[in-house]
mmCIF file of C-alpha atoms in Angstrom:
data_model
loop_
_atom_site.group_PDB
_atom_site.id
_atom_site.type_symbol
_atom_site.label_atom_id
_atom_site.label_comp_id
_atom_site.label_asym_id
_atom_site.label_seq_id
_atom_site.Cartn_x
_atom_site.Cartn_y
_atom_site.Cartn_z
ATOM 1 C CA GLY A 1 5.638 30.216 4.919
ATOM 2 C CA ASP A 2 3.935 31.012 8.239
ATOM 3 C CA MET A 3 1.189 32.947 6.482
ATOM 4 C CA MET A 4 0.584 30.090 4.060
ATOM 5 C CA MET A 5 0.385 27.614 6.941
ATOM 6 C CA LYS A 6 -2.029 29.867 8.842
ATOM 7 C CA ARG A 7 -4.233 30.129 5.782
ATOM 8 C CA TRP A 8 -4.226 26.347 5.386
ATOM 9 C CA LEU A 9 -5.045 25.860 9.085
ATOM 10 C CA ALA A 10 -7.832 28.440 8.925
ATOM 11 C CA VAL A 11 -9.366 26.703 5.957
ATOM 12 C CA LEU A 12 -9.006 23.300 7.611
ATOM 13 C CA VAL A 13 -10.781 24.615 10.728
ATOM 14 C CA VAL A 14 -13.551 26.144 8.601
ATOM 15 C CA CYS A 15 -14.081 22.890 6.696
ATOM 16 C CA ALA A 16 -13.621 20.411 9.535
ATOM 17 C CA GLY A 17 -17.386 20.048 9.878
ATOM 18 C CA CYS A 18 -18.163 19.579 6.178
ATOM 19 C CA ALA A 19 -19.174 15.954 6.601
ATOM 20 C CA ASP A 20 -21.625 16.884 9.365
ATOM 21 C CA LEU A 21 -23.351 19.508 7.236
ATOM 22 C CA GLU A 22 -24.582 17.304 4.405
ATOM 23 C CA SER A 23 -28.201 17.970 5.335
ATOM 24 C CA LEU A 24 -27.719 21.722 4.833
ATOM 25 C CA GLN A 25 -28.009 23.435 1.462
ATOM 26 C CA THR A 26 -24.457 24.746 1.634
ATOM 27 C CA SER A 27 -21.277 23.737 3.398
ATOM 28 C CA PRO A 28 -18.118 25.712 4.271
ATOM 29 C CA CYS A 29 -16.536 24.052 1.233
ATOM 30 C CA ASP A 30 -18.754 26.228 -0.955
ATOM 31 C CA GLU A 31 -16.514 29.126 0.012
ATOM 32 C CA ALA A 32 -14.004 27.856 -2.537
ATOM 33 C CA ALA A 33 -12.748 30.829 -4.554
ATOM 34 C CA PRO A 34 -9.730 31.787 -6.678
ATOM 35 C CA GLY A 35 -6.524 31.652 -4.647
ATOM 36 C CA VAL A 36 -8.086 29.649 -1.803
ATOM 37 C CA ASN A 37 -7.231 26.138 -0.582
ATOM 38 C CA VAL A 38 -10.065 24.136 0.956
ATOM 39 C CA THR A 39 -10.496 20.665 2.443
ATOM 40 C CA CYS A 40 -13.843 18.981 1.779
ATOM 41 C CA GLU A 41 -15.629 15.697 2.351
ATOM 42 C CA VAL A 42 -17.105 13.700 -0.517
ATOM 43 C CA LYS A 43 -20.770 13.053 0.213
ATOM 44 C CA GLY A 44 -21.394 9.380 0.966
ATOM 45 C CA TYR A 45 -17.707 8.678 1.769
ATOM 46 C CA SER A 46 -16.861 9.176 5.410
ATOM 47 C CA ASN A 47 -13.225 9.890 6.258
ATOM 48 C CA ARG A 48 -12.206 10.335 2.589
ATOM 49 C CA ASP A 49 -11.778 14.072 2.342
ATOM 50 C CA TYR A 50 -9.734 15.921 -0.253
ATOM 51 C CA ASP A 51 -7.675 19.075 -0.570
ATOM 52 C CA LEU A 52 -8.573 21.464 -3.381
ATOM 53 C CA VAL A 53 -5.973 24.041 -4.441
ATOM 54 C CA ILE A 54 -7.511 26.758 -6.622
ATOM 55 C CA PRO A 55 -5.473 29.081 -8.869
ATOM 56 C CA GLU A 56 -5.496 32.787 -8.054
ATOM 57 C CA LEU A 57 -6.715 33.541 -11.568
ATOM 58 C CA ALA A 58 -10.464 33.374 -12.109
ATOM 59 C CA PRO A 59 -11.474 30.333 -14.185
ATOM 60 C CA PRO A 60 -11.556 30.654 -17.965
ATOM 61 C CA GLU A 61 -15.012 30.459 -19.520
ATOM 62 C CA VAL A 62 -14.702 26.691 -20.012
ATOM 63 C CA GLY A 63 -13.593 26.207 -16.402
ATOM 64 C CA TYR A 64 -10.317 25.226 -14.727
ATOM 65 C CA PRO A 65 -8.324 22.273 -15.980
ATOM 66 C CA VAL A 66 -7.968 19.923 -12.991
ATOM 67 C CA ILE A 67 -5.175 17.579 -11.866
ATOM 68 C CA PHE A 68 -6.020 14.757 -9.450
ATOM 69 C CA ALA A 69 -2.934 13.608 -7.491
ATOM 70 C CA LEU A 70 -3.250 10.174 -5.835
ATOM 71 C CA HIS A 71 -1.001 9.181 -2.920
ATOM 72 C CA GLY A 72 0.911 5.908 -2.699
ATOM 73 C CA ALA A 73 0.000 2.855 -0.595
ATOM 74 C CA GLY A 74 0.237 3.729 3.085
ATOM 75 C CA GLY A 75 0.135 7.458 2.392
ATOM 76 C CA ASP A 76 -2.614 10.073 2.518
ATOM 77 C CA ARG A 77 -3.423 13.434 0.955
ATOM 78 C CA LYS A 78 -0.939 15.277 3.186
ATOM 79 C CA ALA A 79 1.877 12.873 2.271
ATOM 80 C CA MET A 80 0.993 13.351 -1.414
ATOM 81 C CA LEU A 81 1.190 17.145 -1.186
ATOM 82 C CA ARG A 82 4.559 17.009 0.593
ATOM 83 C CA GLY A 83 5.951 14.192 -1.519
ATOM 84 C CA ALA A 84 5.544 16.150 -4.754
ATOM 85 C CA CYS A 85 7.622 19.021 -3.306
ATOM 86 C CA PRO A 86 11.430 19.329 -3.416
ATOM 87 C CA LEU A 87 12.710 17.998 -0.085
ATOM 88 C CA GLY A 88 9.122 18.062 1.210
ATOM 89 C CA ASP A 89 9.078 21.885 1.343
ATOM 90 C CA ILE A 90 5.325 22.572 1.042
ATOM 91 C CA ASP A 91 6.008 26.275 0.347
ATOM 92 C CA SER A 92 8.358 25.669 -2.597
ATOM 93 C CA ASP A 93 7.389 27.159 -5.965
ATOM 94 C CA GLU A 94 8.382 23.808 -7.478
ATOM 95 C CA CYS A 95 5.718 21.763 -5.630
ATOM 96 C CA LEU A 96 3.156 20.130 -7.905
ATOM 97 C CA HIS A 97 0.229 22.011 -6.346
ATOM 98 C CA THR A 98 2.015 25.383 -6.512
ATOM 99 C CA MET A 99 3.439 24.990 -9.996
ATOM 100 C CA ALA A 100 0.095 23.706 -11.285
ATOM 101 C CA ALA A 101 -1.936 26.498 -9.673
ATOM 102 C CA ASN A 102 0.504 29.100 -11.025
ATOM 103 C CA THR A 103 -0.067 27.610 -14.497
ATOM 104 C CA GLY A 104 -3.839 27.798 -14.108
ATOM 105 C CA TYR A 105 -4.663 24.231 -13.016
ATOM 106 C CA ALA A 106 -6.789 23.391 -9.987
ATOM 107 C CA VAL A 107 -5.291 20.498 -8.004
ATOM 108 C CA VAL A 108 -7.285 17.848 -6.128
ATOM 109 C CA VAL A 109 -5.496 15.660 -3.580
ATOM 110 C CA PRO A 110 -7.888 12.984 -2.236
ATOM 111 C CA ASN A 111 -7.656 10.259 0.405
ATOM 112 C CA GLY A 112 -7.804 6.534 -0.296
ATOM 113 C CA THR A 113 -9.300 4.033 2.148
ATOM 114 C CA ILE A 114 -7.825 3.400 5.575
ATOM 115 C CA GLY A 115 -7.478 -0.068 7.172
ATOM 116 C CA GLY A 116 -5.962 -3.463 6.438
ATOM 117 C CA VAL A 117 -2.405 -4.783 6.585
ATOM 118 C CA VAL A 118 -0.948 -1.635 4.975
ATOM 119 C CA ALA A 119 -0.733 1.190 7.525
ATOM 120 C CA GLY A 120 -2.230 4.310 5.997
ATOM 121 C CA ARG A 121 -4.507 4.492 2.963
ATOM 122 C CA THR A 122 -4.778 2.560 -0.297
ATOM 123 C CA TRP A 123 -6.551 2.505 -3.685
ATOM 124 C CA ASN A 124 -8.120 -0.457 -5.459
ATOM 125 C CA ALA A 125 -6.047 -0.425 -8.643
ATOM 126 C CA GLY A 126 -6.784 -4.054 -9.551
ATOM 127 C CA GLY A 127 -4.886 -7.311 -9.849
ATOM 128 C CA GLY A 128 -5.343 -10.105 -7.340
ATOM 129 C CA VAL A 129 -5.807 -12.953 -9.821
ATOM 130 C CA ASP A 130 -3.430 -15.901 -10.322
ATOM 131 C CA SER A 131 0.110 -14.835 -9.381
ATOM 132 C CA TRP A 132 -0.632 -11.113 -9.619
ATOM 133 C CA ARG A 133 -0.608 -8.828 -6.597
ATOM 134 C CA CYS A 134 -3.820 -7.167 -5.451
ATOM 135 C CA VAL A 135 -2.904 -3.468 -5.646
ATOM 136 C CA SER A 136 -3.173 -2.413 -2.928
ATOM 137 C CA GLY A 137 -3.995 -3.485 0.595
ATOM 138 C CA ASN A 138 -7.432 -3.141 2.124
ATOM 139 C CA ALA A 139 -8.941 -1.286 -0.868
ATOM 140 C CA CYS A 140 -8.098 -4.049 -3.345
ATOM 141 C CA GLU A 141 -8.653 -7.014 -1.034
ATOM 142 C CA LYS A 142 -12.190 -5.796 -0.231
ATOM 143 C CA ASN A 143 -12.710 -4.836 -3.899
ATOM 144 C CA LEU A 144 -13.776 -1.323 -2.909
ATOM 145 C CA ASP A 145 -15.205 0.719 -5.785
ATOM 146 C CA ASP A 146 -12.681 3.525 -6.118
ATOM 147 C CA VAL A 147 -13.916 4.268 -9.636
ATOM 148 C CA ALA A 148 -17.305 5.208 -8.145
ATOM 149 C CA TYR A 149 -15.433 7.283 -5.545
ATOM 150 C CA PHE A 150 -13.640 9.102 -8.368
ATOM 151 C CA ASP A 151 -16.991 9.847 -10.013
ATOM 152 C CA ALA A 152 -18.352 11.291 -6.758
ATOM 153 C CA LEU A 153 -15.099 13.194 -6.161
ATOM 154 C CA LEU A 154 -15.127 14.778 -9.637
ATOM 155 C CA ASP A 155 -18.775 15.758 -9.216
ATOM 156 C CA ASP A 156 -18.040 17.291 -5.806
ATOM 157 C CA VAL A 157 -15.090 19.269 -7.170
ATOM 158 C CA ALA A 158 -17.381 20.532 -9.966
ATOM 159 C CA ARG A 159 -19.731 21.830 -7.269
ATOM 160 C CA GLN A 160 -16.911 23.851 -5.716
ATOM 161 C CA ILE A 161 -15.353 25.270 -8.904
ATOM 162 C CA LYS A 162 -16.083 25.386 -12.611
ATOM 163 C CA VAL A 163 -14.275 22.400 -14.182
ATOM 164 C CA ASP A 164 -13.149 22.091 -17.797
ATOM 165 C CA ARG A 165 -14.413 18.543 -18.385
ATOM 166 C CA ASP A 166 -12.194 18.231 -21.463
ATOM 167 C CA ARG A 167 -9.049 18.737 -19.354
ATOM 168 C CA VAL A 168 -9.186 16.335 -16.398
ATOM 169 C CA PHE A 169 -5.831 14.764 -15.540
ATOM 170 C CA VAL A 170 -4.667 12.119 -13.051
ATOM 171 C CA THR A 171 -1.204 11.529 -11.618
ATOM 172 C CA GLY A 172 -0.064 9.482 -8.628
ATOM 173 C CA LEU A 173 2.740 7.515 -7.019
ATOM 174 C CA GLY A 174 2.943 3.725 -6.757
ATOM 175 C CA ASN A 175 -0.529 2.469 -5.851
ATOM 176 C CA GLY A 176 -1.876 5.905 -6.861
ATOM 177 C CA GLY A 177 -0.100 5.631 -10.216
ATOM 178 C CA ALA A 178 -1.626 2.191 -10.781
ATOM 179 C CA MET A 179 -5.038 3.705 -9.950
ATOM 180 C CA ALA A 180 -4.444 6.334 -12.642
ATOM 181 C CA HIS A 181 -4.003 3.479 -15.150
ATOM 182 C CA ARG A 182 -7.314 1.975 -14.020
ATOM 183 C CA LEU A 183 -9.129 5.298 -14.424
ATOM 184 C CA ALA A 184 -7.705 5.671 -17.944
ATOM 185 C CA CYS A 185 -9.368 2.326 -18.744
ATOM 186 C CA GLU A 186 -12.674 2.716 -16.969
ATOM 187 C CA ARG A 187 -13.202 6.474 -17.089
ATOM 188 C CA SER A 188 -11.700 7.435 -20.443
ATOM 189 C CA GLU A 189 -14.750 9.607 -21.121
ATOM 190 C CA ALA A 190 -13.781 11.720 -18.090
ATOM 191 C CA VAL A 191 -9.964 11.514 -17.991
ATOM 192 C CA THR A 192 -7.918 13.307 -20.664
ATOM 193 C CA ALA A 193 -4.440 12.050 -19.721
ATOM 194 C CA ILE A 194 -2.564 10.327 -16.908
ATOM 195 C CA ALA A 195 0.983 10.541 -15.540
ATOM 196 C CA PRO A 196 1.592 7.498 -13.304
ATOM 197 C CA ILE A 197 4.842 7.520 -11.332
ATOM 198 C CA ALA A 198 6.366 4.284 -9.982
ATOM 199 C CA GLY A 199 3.105 2.379 -10.497
ATOM 200 C CA ALA A 200 2.283 0.351 -13.611
ATOM 201 C CA PHE A 201 -0.787 -1.093 -15.361
ATOM 202 C CA GLN A 202 -1.867 -3.753 -12.803
ATOM 203 C CA PHE A 203 -5.532 -3.426 -13.779
ATOM 204 C CA ALA A 204 -4.762 -4.963 -17.182
ATOM 205 C CA VAL A 205 -4.221 -8.440 -15.659
ATOM 206 C CA SER A 206 -7.633 -8.657 -14.010
ATOM 207 C CA GLY A 207 -9.948 -6.219 -15.785
ATOM 208 C CA THR A 208 -11.122 -5.365 -19.273
ATOM 209 C CA CYS A 209 -9.567 -2.207 -20.687
ATOM 210 C CA GLU A 210 -11.679 -0.799 -23.499
ATOM 211 C CA PRO A 211 -11.397 3.005 -23.383
ATOM 212 C CA THR A 212 -14.121 4.828 -25.284
ATOM 213 C CA ARG A 213 -11.603 7.450 -26.404
ATOM 214 C CA PRO A 214 -7.784 7.757 -26.425
ATOM 215 C CA VAL A 215 -6.139 8.872 -23.190
ATOM 216 C CA GLY A 216 -2.651 10.362 -23.026
ATOM 217 C CA VAL A 217 -0.201 8.299 -20.934
ATOM 218 C CA LEU A 218 3.104 9.518 -19.461
ATOM 219 C CA GLN A 219 4.723 6.747 -17.403
ATOM 220 C CA ILE A 220 7.624 7.799 -15.148
ATOM 221 C CA HIS A 221 9.463 4.903 -13.518
ATOM 222 C CA GLY A 222 12.828 4.311 -11.864
ATOM 223 C CA ALA A 223 14.832 1.459 -13.375
ATOM 224 C CA GLU A 224 16.056 0.599 -9.838
ATOM 225 C CA ASP A 225 12.655 0.886 -8.126
ATOM 226 C CA PRO A 226 12.651 -1.772 -5.349
ATOM 227 C CA CYS A 227 8.968 -1.320 -4.461
ATOM 228 C CA TRP A 228 7.551 -1.653 -7.985
ATOM 229 C CA LYS A 229 10.344 -3.242 -9.975
ATOM 230 C CA TYR A 230 10.758 -1.969 -13.506
ATOM 231 C CA GLU A 231 10.750 -5.515 -14.876
ATOM 232 C CA GLY A 232 7.850 -6.510 -12.587
ATOM 233 C CA GLY A 233 7.836 -9.342 -10.078
ATOM 234 C CA GLU A 234 7.667 -9.422 -6.302
ATOM 235 C CA PRO A 235 8.601 -6.131 -4.609
ATOM 236 C CA GLU A 236 11.274 -5.832 -1.934
ATOM 237 C CA CYS A 237 9.551 -3.278 0.284
ATOM 238 C CA SER A 238 5.870 -4.316 0.586
ATOM 239 C CA LEU A 239 4.100 -6.241 3.321
ATOM 240 C CA GLY A 240 2.077 -9.390 2.625
ATOM 241 C CA GLN A 241 1.122 -11.190 -0.604
ATOM 242 C CA ALA A 242 4.259 -13.340 -0.644
ATOM 243 C CA GLY A 243 4.982 -14.731 -4.098
ATOM 244 C CA LYS A 244 2.624 -12.291 -5.814
ATOM 245 C CA ASN A 245 3.902 -10.084 -8.623
ATOM 246 C CA HIS A 246 3.608 -6.586 -10.001
ATOM 247 C CA VAL A 247 3.201 -5.993 -13.722
ATOM 248 C CA GLY A 248 6.358 -4.747 -15.430
ATOM 249 C CA VAL A 249 6.689 -1.312 -17.007
ATOM 250 C CA GLU A 250 7.687 -2.470 -20.500
ATOM 251 C CA SER A 251 4.679 -4.790 -20.726
ATOM 252 C CA SER A 252 2.438 -1.976 -19.428
ATOM 253 C CA MET A 253 3.567 0.361 -22.195
ATOM 254 C CA THR A 254 3.234 -2.372 -24.818
ATOM 255 C CA ARG A 255 -0.326 -2.948 -23.629
ATOM 256 C CA TRP A 256 -1.216 0.723 -24.039
ATOM 257 C CA ALA A 257 0.498 0.855 -27.439
ATOM 258 C CA THR A 258 -1.660 -2.094 -28.523
ATOM 259 C CA ILE A 259 -4.858 -0.557 -27.139
ATOM 260 C CA PHE A 260 -4.215 2.718 -28.960
ATOM 261 C CA GLY A 261 -2.879 1.137 -32.146
ATOM 262 C CA CYS A 262 0.574 2.769 -32.087
ATOM 263 C CA LYS A 263 2.736 2.143 -35.147
ATOM 264 C CA GLY A 264 6.202 0.588 -34.944
ATOM 265 C CA GLN A 265 8.840 1.033 -32.261
ATOM 266 C CA PRO A 266 8.968 4.159 -30.091
ATOM 267 C CA ASP A 267 11.419 6.974 -30.763
ATOM 268 C CA GLU A 268 14.103 7.264 -28.091
ATOM 269 C CA ASP A 269 16.131 10.160 -26.752
ATOM 270 C CA ARG A 270 17.843 11.097 -23.501
ATOM 271 C CA LEU A 271 16.949 13.988 -21.195
ATOM 272 C CA PRO A 272 19.742 16.382 -20.172
ATOM 273 C CA ASP A 273 21.646 15.089 -17.128
ATOM 274 C CA ALA A 274 21.166 18.393 -15.310
ATOM 275 C CA VAL A 275 22.215 17.290 -11.806
ATOM 276 C CA SER A 276 24.885 14.793 -10.735
ATOM 277 C CA ASP A 277 22.549 12.667 -8.623
ATOM 278 C CA GLY A 278 23.282 9.153 -9.893
ATOM 279 C CA THR A 279 20.326 9.180 -12.319
ATOM 280 C CA THR A 280 19.847 9.730 -16.040
ATOM 281 C CA THR A 281 16.603 9.476 -17.980
ATOM 282 C CA ILE A 282 15.705 7.813 -21.284
ATOM 283 C CA ARG A 283 12.539 9.098 -22.968
ATOM 284 C CA ARG A 284 10.540 6.855 -25.288
ATOM 285 C CA THR A 285 7.754 8.323 -27.432
ATOM 286 C CA TRP A 286 5.309 6.187 -29.394
ATOM 287 C CA THR A 287 3.853 7.519 -32.645
ATOM 288 C CA GLY A 288 0.738 6.968 -34.747
ATOM 289 C CA CYS A 289 -1.372 6.307 -31.639
ATOM 290 C CA GLY A 290 -4.119 8.897 -31.913
ATOM 291 C CA THR A 291 -2.907 10.045 -28.491
ATOM 292 C CA ARG A 292 0.358 10.774 -26.687
ATOM 293 C CA LEU A 293 2.139 7.767 -25.166
ATOM 294 C CA GLN A 294 5.473 8.368 -23.480
ATOM 295 C CA LEU A 295 7.818 6.655 -21.017
ATOM 296 C CA LEU A 296 10.512 8.283 -18.889
ATOM 297 C CA LYS A 297 12.808 5.495 -17.670
ATOM 298 C CA VAL A 298 14.916 6.949 -14.870
ATOM 299 C CA GLU A 299 18.128 4.922 -14.849
ATOM 300 C CA GLY A 300 19.366 4.704 -11.270
ATOM 301 C CA GLY A 301 16.024 6.039 -10.012
ATOM 302 C CA GLY A 302 13.942 4.462 -7.237
ATOM 303 C CA HIS A 303 10.344 4.434 -5.997
ATOM 304 C CA THR A 304 10.313 8.207 -5.868
ATOM 305 C CA TRP A 305 8.649 11.354 -7.206
ATOM 306 C CA PRO A 306 10.976 13.326 -9.535
ATOM 307 C CA ASN A 307 12.515 16.196 -7.559
ATOM 308 C CA GLY A 308 10.204 15.249 -4.688
ATOM 309 C CA GLN A 309 10.452 14.008 -1.121
ATOM 310 C CA PRO A 310 10.771 10.193 -0.806
ATOM 311 C CA SER A 311 8.447 8.439 1.626
ATOM 312 C CA GLN A 312 11.412 6.635 3.214
ATOM 313 C CA GLY A 313 15.205 6.686 3.075
ATOM 314 C CA GLU A 314 17.272 5.886 -0.006
ATOM 315 C CA SER A 315 18.221 2.480 1.423
ATOM 316 C CA VAL A 316 14.514 1.528 1.295
ATOM 317 C CA VAL A 317 13.061 3.294 -1.762
ATOM 318 C CA GLY A 318 16.128 4.231 -3.838
ATOM 319 C CA LYS A 319 17.307 7.455 -5.438
ATOM 320 C CA VAL A 320 15.345 10.593 -6.360
ATOM 321 C CA THR A 321 16.118 12.168 -9.732
ATOM 322 C CA ARG A 322 16.671 15.938 -9.616
ATOM 323 C CA ASP A 323 17.185 16.217 -13.392
ATOM 324 C CA PHE A 324 13.527 17.120 -13.857
ATOM 325 C CA GLY A 325 10.394 17.583 -11.775
ATOM 326 C CA ASN A 326 6.737 18.536 -11.949
ATOM 327 C CA GLU A 327 7.243 20.715 -15.030
ATOM 328 C CA MET A 328 7.519 17.489 -17.068
ATOM 329 C CA ILE A 329 4.077 16.342 -15.913
ATOM 330 C CA LEU A 330 2.528 19.760 -16.513
ATOM 331 C CA SER A 331 4.019 20.107 -19.994
ATOM 332 C CA PHE A 332 2.643 16.673 -20.886
ATOM 333 C CA PHE A 333 -0.815 17.589 -19.595
#
């Protein structure tokens, strides 16, 4: 644990000046190599750096598959890394970044925009028309172009490591999950599949969703989520936008099923109730879509990452399921 932290700190010190070195041909971030974690700035975006976790194995000939993990509203890249770890233990083998790297994925954990009524950082995941919430905060209210940021981010990552452009994946929590939905709409040529957690398809109410190719969708959502209610509506734990609503999860999945031309009703089964934690999970799988479309409805679950570290206490965000974790996202990808 201490060695890992020292390595992280060393890399952070090395890369702290990346943004100031744009005029040079190379930056410390170009020292990215198998088994190394680096923190880099995206050119043209001040104060929106990202962590890059690189597998120890050298990249296959086609390049590394890459997972982008987007933090929730009010979070940042550090909160995202911790939040996708059991009990926030950054050194656990069951963290998203560790499990992914051990399976051969590179992991990118970027920063949204700081400022506005929401303390911390946010993504512009859409909404903001009629009675629909603008998701989220400063990024949405100022209509910041986070799709262009994603383009620049992906290009920058591809400068650091060889990327398999046919295996680019996006996951995220809450606002970050909603941003994954937006990227599946507007960057379907770049994004292979998404796994939004506790954030639904808000972009669909305000933007046109016409993907140029099918994108896999795994939605994971707690049925008792107070911050993005499963049935939609006004959240219980967000500041501002009184009377404004989130999109519901069922309608989000129906929208994707329509976009991808799925046939009939989804198949339904139940995941093993592995841990007595007050949660059980129903899995719905749509068929005849030309892509994979799946919903994990965590009964009793809250606004939380499966087997992760909640951003606040259970009284605020609800229960965490321990029945499954990051392996479900990785197996879907």
